Amino acid sequence: MGLTGLARWINAPPDGLLAIRKNIQENHNGFLKGPWNLAVKSFRSTLSQTPGIHLPLERTMFTLQMNDNVFVLLEDPLAPTRADVVQAIADKTAPPNFHPTHYRTTFLTLNPPGALEQLLAQLKARWVPVRQTSTNNAQRGQASGHQLLIEGQVFGIGSDWLVRAGIVTMTGGEMKGMLLEAEYLPLPGLNVGPAADGTSELLSNLLTSVLPNVPDAKTVAVTISEAQWEDVLWDREEDEKAQKEVAQAKERESNGENDDIFVYGLEDIPIKRRGDWTGNKQLELYASKEPKPMTLRQLVFFGRSMDEDRLVKSANYVRTELPVRIAHRLRDLQKLPYIVVTQEGIAKVYELYWSAFEKYWKYPPITNIKENEAFCEFLAGLLDEHAIVIPSLSLGMSLSSPYLAPDDLDSFMRRMLVSRISRRVLAQHHIALSENYAGKKKPWESAEPNVGIITTGLNVKASIEKCANLLRHQSLEAEDAGGNAEIPAEVVIEGDVDMRFSYIREHLEYIVFELLKNSIRATRLNQAGSVTLPPITATIAAGDNAVGIRISDQGGGLITVQNPVQNPSDLFSFSHIRNSARMEHSRLISLRTASSYRRGIWATVNEQVENWNRSPDPEKDAGVGRHARMGIGLPMSNIFATYFGGSLDLKSLDGYGTDAYVRLPKLGTNLEAVNF
C-alpha cells in the first residue's frame, strides 16, 4: 500500500469516465489495467431501542466489498480515540492499568462476501441497514442490497502510479458523480506536507491533472487523519510488545550502557507500533535528531586499540547513527516537487532509502562478537544494494533540472551525496575494524599503516604516482584525441614529495585520479597532431594545517567548446543551466544504463580500473563504453574534497591550460560536513 488520496467529481457527466480515460492515456501516457468495482453498505446499531438500555449515540458500521473481500469500519462514538488514551496516560489522568477494549474506530476484513450478514444473523445482532429499499428487508441484521456502487476502471501511469476512476451510483440507479483515487506505490512513508485544506499537494496535483479540462467541474478531496488510522489499525498485542521493548531499552540506558559517543544514540525512540501504518512516526522521531559527526582523529583514536567491548560500542554507534542520517535525506526527498518525484530514478532511490531506514532502526542492539559479525554482513549487503544510488540520483536530477532552480538542485544533490559518503565511511570503517580484529586483515601487512579505512601515514606522492601510472597508457576517449591517443601522458611530481598524513586513501586517490584523467584528455585534445605531449605537473605543498595538491596542464583551459560553462565551478553543478552537458543524450544513456544493473557506481579508482580490464558485455554495457562520460567525476571529487572541510578549486587560463587546487585538512580535527 502506498500513499493514497481520494477526490470526488460531484457534477461529473455520464461520459466522465470516458473523458478521464482519454486524458490519462493521451496526456499521461497511462494504460488501462482493468475494471474497478466497489459495493458500499452502511449499518446502524439498534441497541438503544432495547428496553433498559439507554445510549445517547448509536454505533455505525460501513462495509466496502472489493473482489472477494469485505472491509468493515466500525465507529463507536462513545469509545475514546487512541490519541485521547495516549494523552490521558501522558497527563496521568487515566485510571491505573487503563486499557480500552477498543477505540472509536475499528477495522476488520471478512471473506467471502456475505459473511458479515451471516454473522449478524447468527448473533442476532441489533444492526440494520441505514437505507432500506423495501420494508420486507428491514429485519434485524439483514441488508437489502448494495446501497452504493462504484463502477469504473484502474489505470497505470509509469511504474509508480495507480489511478482508479469510477461512477458512483446510488440504490435505484441515481448517479452521484465520480470517485477518483490516486495511489503512489513506491513511497510508503511519503510526507509531502498538507495543503491548507489538509490534502496532500502531491496527490491533489495529480488528481487535478487527471480530470479533464471542464470549467465548471466541482471537486472535493476526501482525507483520513493519521490519528484515525492509528485508532483503526491499533493492535493490543503489538502495543503491549512495543511497550515491553521500550521498557527494556530504558533499563539498558539506566545501566549506563550508552556513556560513549560510539553507542546508543537513540534508545529513547519508541519501537514502531502497528498504528504507525506508514512508518512516518519513526521517520519524524529520527529526523528530529541531529547527526553526530565524527573527525578523522576520533575514528583513528577509537579504532587504534580495539577489543570486544570497543568493537561492540562501534557497532551500536553505527546502528543508531545511520538511521538518523538517512532519515534527514528521506525528508529531503519528500520535499521535492511532484514533477521531480516522478522523474526516472528518483522513486528508485526513495525506495532504497526507505527500505534501508526501516532495516536500520529495527535492527536489535549488538552485544557480542558473533552478533557483530552478522551486523557487518548486514551492512555490506546494504552497501551493495545502494550501489545504484549515484547513477539513479544523478539521472533523476539531471532530468529534473528544467524544474528546479540551480541553487536548489545543487544544494539538494550536495546534501544527498555528502550524506551517502558519510554513511559509507561509517559502515566501511566499522567493517574494516571488525575484519582487523578477527584477523582477516592485518594492518601491519599493508604498505602503509592504517586504522580501519584510514591510512595514518598516507604517502601523497605514492598515491599520485599510482593514479598517473594507471592513466599513462589509457586512451580514454580515443575518438576525440586527434590521433595522439596512444602517446604516453607523463606526470611530473614536485614539491614536498615526502609528505605523509592521515586520510582516507580512497577519497584522495579518487580526486587525484579524476583531475589527472581530465588533464590528460584535455591535453591530448589541445595538442592534436603532436608527436609528444607536454607533461602534467603535480605539486605537493605541506602547510601547518592542510595539505595542498596542484595539478597543472596545458589542455587549453576549461571554458571551451567542449565545456560551454560561465565559470569553472559550474562543472561541479548538476543543473543544465550552469552546465548544459547535463542534458546530453549520451550522458543520460550512460547514467540510465549504469543505474539498471547492480554493479552501479561506487565512485572509486579501483572500480574504474576494473571496468577497463573487464571484457565488454554488449547487452549490459550498451551505451556505456569503457570510458563513458557521465559527468559524475568532478562533482564527486568536489564532494570528497569538502567532506572533511577541504576544498577543490579550478582555475582556467583559457587558451593555455588549467590549474586544479586540492586542499585537504592535515590535522584530522575537522568534523564531517553532515549537519545542514
XYZ file of N, CA, C and O in Angstrom, residues 106 108 113 167 197 199 263 305 346 439 476 517 519 527 565 570 572 578 580 631 639 643:
88
model
N -12.746 0.856 14.525
C -12.169 -0.487 14.437
C -12.291 -0.966 12.998
O -13.335 -0.781 12.362
N -11.736 -4.230 10.207
C -11.514 -5.657 10.020
C -11.854 -6.052 8.596
O -12.536 -5.316 7.873
N -17.686 -12.584 0.500
C -18.792 -11.631 0.558
C -20.044 -12.315 1.112
O -20.323 -13.471 0.831
N -17.772 5.615 -11.589
C -19.047 6.315 -11.488
C -19.756 5.834 -10.227
O -19.853 4.631 -9.967
N -6.195 22.880 3.059
C -7.393 22.127 3.398
C -7.086 20.736 3.926
O -7.957 19.905 4.066
N -5.246 18.412 2.519
C -4.986 17.401 1.498
C -3.519 17.423 1.105
O -2.795 18.373 1.353
N 28.012 4.825 20.866
C 26.980 3.835 21.121
C 25.671 4.463 21.554
O 25.654 5.513 22.201
N 43.175 0.902 19.331
C 43.313 -0.196 20.297
C 41.954 -0.876 20.430
O 41.143 -0.511 21.286
N 14.336 8.741 -9.332
C 14.115 9.323 -8.009
C 13.332 8.356 -7.125
O 13.682 8.140 -5.954
N 41.288 -10.832 12.541
C 42.475 -11.375 11.900
C 42.341 -11.594 10.419
O 43.244 -12.150 9.783
N 41.574 6.673 -23.041
C 40.380 7.456 -22.696
C 39.497 7.564 -23.927
O 39.288 6.587 -24.625
N 42.891 12.459 -15.031
C 42.184 11.929 -16.201
C 41.684 13.070 -17.085
O 41.837 13.040 -18.314
N 42.861 16.143 -17.121
C 44.014 16.866 -17.663
C 44.616 16.140 -18.859
O 44.988 16.761 -19.871
N 46.501 19.242 -27.982
C 47.768 19.015 -28.691
C 47.583 18.029 -29.845
O 48.477 17.245 -30.161
N 30.703 26.511 -20.217
C 30.246 26.989 -18.913
C 30.706 28.429 -18.719
O 31.637 28.908 -19.378
N 31.080 25.816 -12.348
C 29.843 25.273 -12.906
C 29.988 23.808 -13.295
O 28.982 23.107 -13.459
N 30.953 21.604 -11.393
C 30.507 20.827 -10.239
C 28.982 20.745 -10.176
O 28.443 19.991 -9.373
N 23.629 25.776 -15.554
C 25.039 26.092 -15.312
C 25.975 25.216 -16.148
O 27.081 25.625 -16.477
N 25.407 22.849 -19.394
C 24.469 22.313 -20.388
C 24.740 20.863 -20.739
O 23.854 20.165 -21.252
N 29.619 12.643 -16.328
C 29.560 13.929 -15.642
C 29.539 13.815 -14.138
O 29.099 14.741 -13.445
N 32.822 16.804 -3.749
C 32.185 16.309 -2.524
C 33.211 15.641 -1.621
O 33.255 15.882 -0.405
N 34.317 17.036 2.175
C 33.662 16.207 3.184
C 34.228 16.464 4.581
O 33.485 16.564 5.561
